[in-house]
């Protein structure tokens, strides 16, 4: 290949890497493709890309040319300073190994089939300031295959790749952190729901049963006859017990709505709206798909609290409950009314308590809460839930998700 052709080939390699980084976030996929590009450009036989694990003080194979080597991503580790790649990571210098069998730095790793290759070029992935974030290795079956121009060009490629690797690792850490936060939120909400279920069970098995028993005793007492005033008192007490029993049953349903578990959030909100016992007209517009269970529970509780505030304070004739899902997965829940409105910054009493509860639940699932209202102009509670993180096997792209500074 002539020099101009070689320059064009390396320029094409850089362009391919940059374009790939804008299309793909999965670090393993990026590095596998980069390894393919490097082999195609250099004429080498295999390429390995190692990422540095800061805490473990190791380099981890995270990308390689296809089978069988790409299947080893995440499983091959070397200590900083161990082997040629470890030496490069430690000293932040490229290494040209003309015959690796005579180089004391070389460490044989059976899974990488080193016996099939004789020479190698190893260059550090350097960030500005000299921080090493990885090592790029290319191997050839030919001895003394790599030249000084190859070192310079591959070092330039490695430095471009360093920024991509660092960003991908940071993205990976962010995804994992979001996943961890989602798990904590789910556990917290589940603990809250367990408490509610326990309270509901206690009301059902304790208070409700005693109310029913007292009601039957009063019925028996009334059957015995007596003075009209006594019978009137018994009737009044029966009515009070019946009301208390109805309230207990309503509390049990509110504490743990079975429909939410069985049919999901849309059905749960529909049931909630129909159970309010209000003269206000309630309009529902629910277009959201399935959400994680803890998010659905949080949105149900937010709706429950918001609607209780509306019933207690708003004096509304019309209430709208809307939920839409955008193309990017963002879900927006809106509960609005045409009531008397209020000043959100001056809310007191049960309304302020309810708003705090709504804010806490929204924060727990990473949602944004907006309260729109002013006296005489109705109110709206708007909860925007960001797309929920989904962490699958292919997303676990870095065993540690950490970078190591310059050795």
Coordinates of C-alpha atoms in Angstrom, one line a residue:
X1 CA 0.0 0.0 0.0
X2 CA 1.4 3.4 -1.0
X3 CA 1.8 6.1 1.7
X4 CA -1.2 8.2 0.4
X5 CA -3.3 5.0 0.4
X6 CA -2.1 4.2 4.0
X7 CA -3.0 7.7 5.1
X8 CA -6.5 7.4 3.6
X9 CA -7.0 4.0 5.3
X10 CA -6.1 5.3 8.7
X11 CA -8.3 8.4 8.2
X12 CA -11.1 6.1 7.3
X13 CA -10.4 4.1 10.5
X14 CA -10.7 7.2 12.6
X15 CA -13.9 8.2 10.8
X16 CA -15.4 4.8 11.3
X17 CA -14.6 4.8 15.1
X18 CA -16.1 8.3 15.6
X19 CA -19.2 7.4 13.6
X20 CA -19.6 4.2 15.6
X21 CA -19.3 6.1 18.9
X22 CA -22.3 8.2 18.0
X23 CA -24.5 5.2 17.1
X24 CA -23.6 2.7 19.8
X25 CA -23.4 3.1 23.6
X26 CA -22.7 -0.5 24.6
X27 CA -19.0 -0.6 25.3
X28 CA -18.5 -4.2 24.4
X29 CA -20.1 -3.7 21.0
X30 CA -18.1 -0.6 20.4
X31 CA -14.8 -2.2 21.2
X32 CA -15.6 -5.4 19.2
X33 CA -16.3 -3.2 16.1
X34 CA -13.2 -1.1 16.7
X35 CA -11.1 -4.3 16.9
X36 CA -12.6 -5.4 13.5
X37 CA -11.8 -2.0 12.0
X38 CA -8.2 -2.0 13.3
X39 CA -7.5 -5.5 12.0
X40 CA -8.9 -4.6 8.6
X41 CA -6.8 -1.4 8.4
X42 CA -3.5 -2.8 9.8
X43 CA -3.6 -6.2 8.2
X44 CA -3.0 -7.7 11.6
X45 CA -4.6 -11.0 12.6
X46 CA -6.3 -10.2 15.9
X47 CA -7.0 -7.1 18.1
X48 CA -7.7 -6.9 21.8
X49 CA -8.9 -3.8 23.7
X50 CA -8.4 -3.8 27.4
X51 CA -10.1 -1.3 29.8
X52 CA -8.5 -0.3 33.1
X53 CA -10.2 -1.2 36.4
X54 CA -9.2 1.5 38.8
X55 CA -10.1 -0.1 42.1
X56 CA -8.7 -3.6 41.2
X57 CA -5.6 -2.1 39.6
X58 CA -6.1 -4.4 36.7
X59 CA -6.8 -4.3 33.0
X60 CA -9.8 -6.2 31.7
X61 CA -10.3 -7.5 28.2
X62 CA -13.5 -5.8 27.0
X63 CA -13.3 -6.0 23.2
X64 CA -11.8 -8.3 20.6
X65 CA -12.1 -9.5 17.1
X66 CA -14.9 -11.9 16.6
X67 CA -15.1 -15.5 17.7
X68 CA -13.8 -17.0 19.7
X69 CA -12.1 -14.0 21.3
X70 CA -15.0 -11.6 21.6
X71 CA -16.8 -14.1 23.8
X72 CA -14.0 -13.7 26.4
X73 CA -14.9 -10.0 27.0
X74 CA -15.0 -9.4 30.8
X75 CA -13.2 -12.6 31.7
X76 CA -9.5 -11.9 31.1
X77 CA -7.7 -9.8 33.6
X78 CA -4.1 -8.8 34.1
X79 CA -2.6 -6.8 36.9
X80 CA -1.2 -3.4 36.1
X81 CA 2.4 -4.1 35.2
X82 CA 1.7 -7.7 34.2
X83 CA 2.3 -8.8 30.7
X84 CA 3.0 -6.4 27.8
X85 CA -0.4 -4.8 28.0
X86 CA 0.0 -4.4 31.8
X87 CA 3.4 -2.8 31.2
X88 CA 1.9 -0.3 28.7
X89 CA -0.9 0.5 31.2
X90 CA 1.7 1.1 33.9
X91 CA 4.1 3.3 32.0
X92 CA 1.7 4.9 29.5
X93 CA 4.1 4.1 26.6
X94 CA 3.6 2.0 23.5
X95 CA 5.4 -1.3 23.2
X96 CA 6.6 -3.0 19.9
X97 CA 7.3 -6.7 20.4
X98 CA 9.0 -8.0 17.4
X99 CA 9.1 -11.6 18.7
X100 CA 7.1 -12.0 21.8
X101 CA 8.6 -15.3 22.7
X102 CA 11.9 -13.5 23.4
X103 CA 10.3 -10.6 25.3
X104 CA 10.4 -11.1 29.1
X105 CA 7.3 -8.9 29.6
X106 CA 5.1 -11.3 27.6
X107 CA 2.6 -13.5 29.6
X108 CA 1.0 -16.5 27.9
X109 CA -2.8 -16.7 28.3
X110 CA -4.1 -20.0 26.8
X111 CA -7.5 -18.6 26.1
X112 CA -6.0 -15.9 23.8
X113 CA -4.1 -18.6 21.8
X114 CA -0.8 -16.7 21.9
X115 CA 1.0 -19.6 20.3
X116 CA -0.6 -18.7 17.0
X117 CA 1.0 -15.2 16.9
X118 CA 4.5 -14.0 16.9
X119 CA 4.7 -10.1 17.0
X120 CA 2.5 -7.5 18.6
X121 CA 2.0 -3.8 19.0
X122 CA 0.5 -2.5 22.2
X123 CA -0.5 1.2 22.7
X124 CA -2.1 3.0 25.7
X125 CA -5.5 4.7 25.4
X126 CA -4.5 8.1 26.8
X127 CA -6.7 11.0 28.0
X128 CA -5.4 14.5 28.1
X129 CA -3.1 14.8 31.1
X130 CA -1.7 11.3 30.5
X131 CA -4.4 9.2 32.3
X132 CA -4.5 5.7 30.9
X133 CA -8.0 4.3 30.4
X134 CA -7.1 1.2 28.4
X135 CA -4.7 -0.6 26.2
X136 CA -5.1 -1.5 22.5
X137 CA -3.2 -4.7 21.3
X138 CA -2.8 -6.0 17.8
X139 CA -1.1 -9.3 17.0
X140 CA 0.3 -10.7 13.8
X141 CA 1.4 -14.2 12.9
X142 CA 4.5 -12.7 11.2
X143 CA 7.5 -11.8 13.3
X144 CA 8.6 -8.1 13.2
X145 CA 5.4 -7.1 11.5
X146 CA 4.8 -3.6 13.0
X147 CA 6.8 -0.5 12.0
X148 CA 7.3 2.9 13.5
X149 CA 4.6 4.5 11.4
X150 CA 2.2 1.9 12.7
X151 CA 3.0 2.9 16.2
X152 CA 2.3 6.6 15.5
X153 CA -0.9 5.9 13.7
X154 CA -2.3 3.4 16.1
X155 CA -1.4 5.7 19.0
X156 CA -3.5 8.4 17.3
X157 CA -6.4 5.9 17.0
X158 CA -6.0 4.9 20.6
X159 CA -6.1 8.4 21.8
X160 CA -9.4 9.0 19.9
X161 CA -10.7 5.7 21.3
X162 CA -9.7 6.7 24.9
X163 CA -12.3 9.5 25.0
X164 CA -15.0 7.1 23.6
X165 CA -14.1 4.4 26.2
X166 CA -14.1 6.9 29.0
X167 CA -17.6 8.2 28.0
X168 CA -18.9 4.7 27.5
X169 CA -17.7 3.7 31.0
X170 CA -19.2 6.8 32.5
X171 CA -22.5 6.0 30.7
X172 CA -22.3 2.4 31.9
X173 CA -21.8 3.7 35.5
X174 CA -24.8 6.0 35.1
X175 CA -27.0 3.2 33.7
X176 CA -26.0 1.0 36.6
X177 CA -26.5 3.8 39.1
X178 CA -30.0 4.4 37.7
X179 CA -30.7 0.7 38.0
X180 CA -29.5 0.6 41.6
X181 CA -31.7 3.7 42.4
X182 CA -34.6 2.0 40.7
X183 CA -34.1 -1.2 42.8
X184 CA -33.8 0.9 46.0
X185 CA -37.0 2.8 45.1
X186 CA -38.8 -0.5 44.4
X187 CA -37.7 -2.0 47.7
X188 CA -38.7 1.2 49.6
X189 CA -42.1 1.3 47.9
X190 CA -42.6 -2.5 48.5
X191 CA -41.8 -2.0 52.2
X192 CA -44.4 0.8 52.4
X193 CA -46.9 -1.4 50.6
X194 CA -46.1 -4.3 53.0
X195 CA -46.9 -1.9 55.9
X196 CA -50.1 -1.0 54.3
X197 CA -51.1 -4.6 53.7
X198 CA -50.3 -5.3 57.4
X199 CA -52.4 -2.4 58.5
X200 CA -55.3 -3.5 56.2
X201 CA -55.1 -7.0 57.5
X202 CA -55.2 -5.7 61.1
X203 CA -58.2 -3.5 60.4
X204 CA -60.0 -6.4 58.7
X205 CA -59.2 -9.1 61.3
X206 CA -59.4 -6.8 64.3
X207 CA -61.4 -3.6 64.1
X208 CA -63.8 -4.7 61.4
X209 CA -64.6 -7.9 63.2
X210 CA -65.2 -6.2 66.5
X211 CA -67.5 -3.7 64.8
X212 CA -69.5 -6.5 63.2
X213 CA -69.7 -8.3 66.6
X214 CA -70.8 -5.1 68.4
X215 CA -73.4 -4.5 65.7
X216 CA -74.9 -8.0 66.1
X217 CA -74.9 -7.6 69.9
X218 CA -76.9 -4.4 69.5
X219 CA -79.3 -6.2 67.1
X220 CA -79.8 -8.9 69.8
X221 CA -80.4 -6.3 72.5
X222 CA -83.0 -4.5 70.4
X223 CA -84.8 -7.8 69.9
X224 CA -85.3 -8.0 73.7
X225 CA -87.4 -4.8 73.6
X226 CA -87.4 -2.0 76.1
X227 CA -88.2 1.6 76.6
X228 CA -88.6 3.6 73.4
X229 CA -85.7 5.9 74.4
X230 CA -83.4 2.9 74.8
X231 CA -84.5 1.4 71.5
X232 CA -83.8 4.7 69.8
X233 CA -80.4 4.9 71.3
X234 CA -79.7 1.3 70.1
X235 CA -80.9 2.3 66.6
X236 CA -78.6 5.3 66.5
X237 CA -75.6 3.2 67.7
X238 CA -76.3 0.6 65.0
X239 CA -76.2 3.3 62.4
X240 CA -73.0 4.7 63.8
X241 CA -71.5 1.2 63.7
X242 CA -72.7 0.6 60.2
X243 CA -71.0 3.8 59.1
X244 CA -67.8 2.9 60.9
X245 CA -67.8 -0.5 59.3
X246 CA -68.2 1.1 55.8
X247 CA -65.3 3.4 56.5
X248 CA -63.2 0.5 57.7
X249 CA -63.9 -1.4 54.5
X250 CA -63.2 1.7 52.4
X251 CA -59.9 2.1 54.3
X252 CA -58.9 -1.5 53.6
X253 CA -59.5 -1.1 49.9
X254 CA -57.6 2.2 49.9
X255 CA -54.7 0.6 51.8
X256 CA -54.2 -2.2 49.2
X257 CA -56.3 -2.1 46.1
X258 CA -56.2 -5.6 44.6
X259 CA -57.1 -4.3 41.2
X260 CA -53.7 -2.6 41.0
X261 CA -51.9 -6.0 41.3
X262 CA -54.4 -7.8 39.1
X263 CA -55.0 -5.4 36.2
X264 CA -52.4 -2.7 36.4
X265 CA -52.3 1.1 36.8
X266 CA -54.9 2.1 34.2
X267 CA -57.5 -0.1 35.8
X268 CA -56.5 0.9 39.2
X269 CA -57.0 4.6 38.4
X270 CA -60.3 3.9 36.8
X271 CA -61.4 2.1 39.9
X272 CA -60.1 4.8 42.2
X273 CA -62.0 7.5 40.3
X274 CA -65.3 5.5 40.5
X275 CA -64.9 4.9 44.2
X276 CA -64.5 8.5 45.3
X277 CA -68.2 9.1 46.0
X278 CA -68.3 12.6 44.6
X279 CA -70.7 14.7 42.6
X280 CA -67.8 16.1 40.5
X281 CA -67.6 14.8 36.9
X282 CA -64.4 12.8 36.5
X283 CA -62.9 12.4 33.1
X284 CA -60.1 9.8 32.4
X285 CA -57.7 9.8 29.5
X286 CA -55.2 6.9 30.2
X287 CA -52.9 5.9 27.4
X288 CA -49.8 4.6 29.2
X289 CA -48.4 1.2 28.7
X290 CA -47.0 -1.1 31.4
X291 CA -44.6 0.4 33.9
X292 CA -42.4 -1.3 36.6
X293 CA -44.6 -2.4 39.5
X294 CA -43.1 0.1 42.0
X295 CA -43.6 3.0 39.6
X296 CA -47.2 2.0 39.1
X297 CA -47.7 1.8 42.8
X298 CA -46.2 5.2 43.4
X299 CA -48.3 6.8 40.6
X300 CA -51.4 5.2 42.1
X301 CA -50.6 6.6 45.5
X302 CA -49.9 10.0 44.1
X303 CA -53.2 10.0 42.3
X304 CA -55.0 8.8 45.5
X305 CA -53.5 11.7 47.5
X306 CA -54.1 14.3 44.8
X307 CA -57.8 13.2 44.4
X308 CA -58.3 13.3 48.2
X309 CA -57.0 16.8 48.2
X310 CA -59.4 17.7 45.4
X311 CA -62.4 16.1 47.2
X312 CA -61.5 17.9 50.5
X313 CA -60.5 21.3 49.3
X314 CA -61.2 22.1 45.7
X315 CA -65.0 22.3 45.5
X316 CA -64.6 21.2 41.9
X317 CA -67.2 20.3 39.3
X318 CA -64.9 18.7 36.8
X319 CA -61.7 16.6 37.4
X320 CA -59.4 15.3 34.7
X321 CA -57.1 12.3 35.2
X322 CA -54.7 11.9 32.2
X323 CA -51.7 9.7 31.6
X324 CA -49.7 9.6 28.4
X325 CA -46.5 7.9 27.3
X326 CA -44.2 9.7 24.9
X327 CA -42.2 7.9 22.2
X328 CA -39.1 8.1 24.3
X329 CA -40.8 6.3 27.2
X330 CA -41.5 9.3 29.4
X331 CA -44.8 9.0 31.2
X332 CA -46.8 12.1 32.3
X333 CA -49.6 11.8 34.9
X334 CA -51.9 14.9 35.2
X335 CA -54.6 15.4 37.7
X336 CA -56.5 18.7 37.2
X337 CA -59.7 20.3 38.4
X338 CA -61.7 23.5 37.9
X339 CA -62.1 24.2 41.7
X340 CA -61.3 27.2 43.8
X341 CA -57.5 26.8 43.4
X342 CA -54.9 27.7 46.0
X343 CA -51.4 29.1 46.4
X344 CA -49.0 26.2 46.4
X345 CA -46.4 28.1 48.4
X346 CA -48.9 28.9 51.2
X347 CA -50.6 25.5 51.5
X348 CA -51.2 24.5 55.1
X349 CA -52.8 21.6 57.0
X350 CA -53.9 18.4 55.3
X351 CA -53.3 19.9 51.9
X352 CA -49.7 20.7 52.6
X353 CA -49.2 17.3 54.1
X354 CA -50.7 15.7 51.0
X355 CA -48.5 17.7 48.7
X356 CA -45.4 16.7 50.7
X357 CA -46.4 13.1 50.4
X358 CA -46.9 13.5 46.6
X359 CA -43.4 15.1 46.3
X360 CA -41.8 12.4 48.3
X361 CA -43.3 9.6 46.2
X362 CA -42.4 11.5 43.0
X363 CA -38.8 11.9 44.2
X364 CA -38.6 8.2 45.1
X365 CA -39.1 7.2 41.4
X366 CA -37.0 10.0 40.0
X367 CA -40.1 11.9 38.7
X368 CA -40.5 15.6 38.3
X369 CA -43.4 17.1 40.1
X370 CA -45.1 20.4 39.0
X371 CA -48.0 21.9 40.9
X372 CA -49.9 24.6 39.0
X373 CA -52.6 26.5 40.8
X374 CA -53.7 30.0 42.0
X375 CA -56.7 31.1 43.9
X376 CA -59.9 31.0 41.9
X377 CA -58.3 29.2 38.9
X378 CA -58.3 25.5 39.6
X379 CA -55.3 23.3 40.1
X380 CA -53.2 20.7 38.3
X381 CA -50.7 18.1 39.6
X382 CA -48.3 17.1 36.9
X383 CA -45.9 14.2 37.4
X384 CA -43.3 13.4 34.7
X385 CA -41.7 10.0 35.0
X386 CA -38.5 9.6 33.0
X387 CA -37.9 6.5 30.9
X388 CA -37.2 3.6 33.2
X389 CA -33.7 2.0 33.1
X390 CA -33.6 -1.5 31.7
X391 CA -30.3 -3.3 32.5
X392 CA -29.8 -6.5 30.6
X393 CA -26.8 -8.8 30.1
X394 CA -25.5 -6.8 27.1
X395 CA -25.7 -3.6 29.1
X396 CA -23.3 -4.9 31.8
X397 CA -20.4 -3.7 29.7
X398 CA -17.8 -3.1 32.4
X399 CA -17.2 -5.5 35.3
X400 CA -16.1 -2.6 37.4
X401 CA -17.2 0.5 35.5
X402 CA -14.2 2.3 36.9
X403 CA -11.2 4.0 35.4
X404 CA -7.7 4.0 36.8
X405 CA -5.5 7.1 36.7
X406 CA -2.0 7.2 35.3
X407 CA 0.2 4.6 37.0

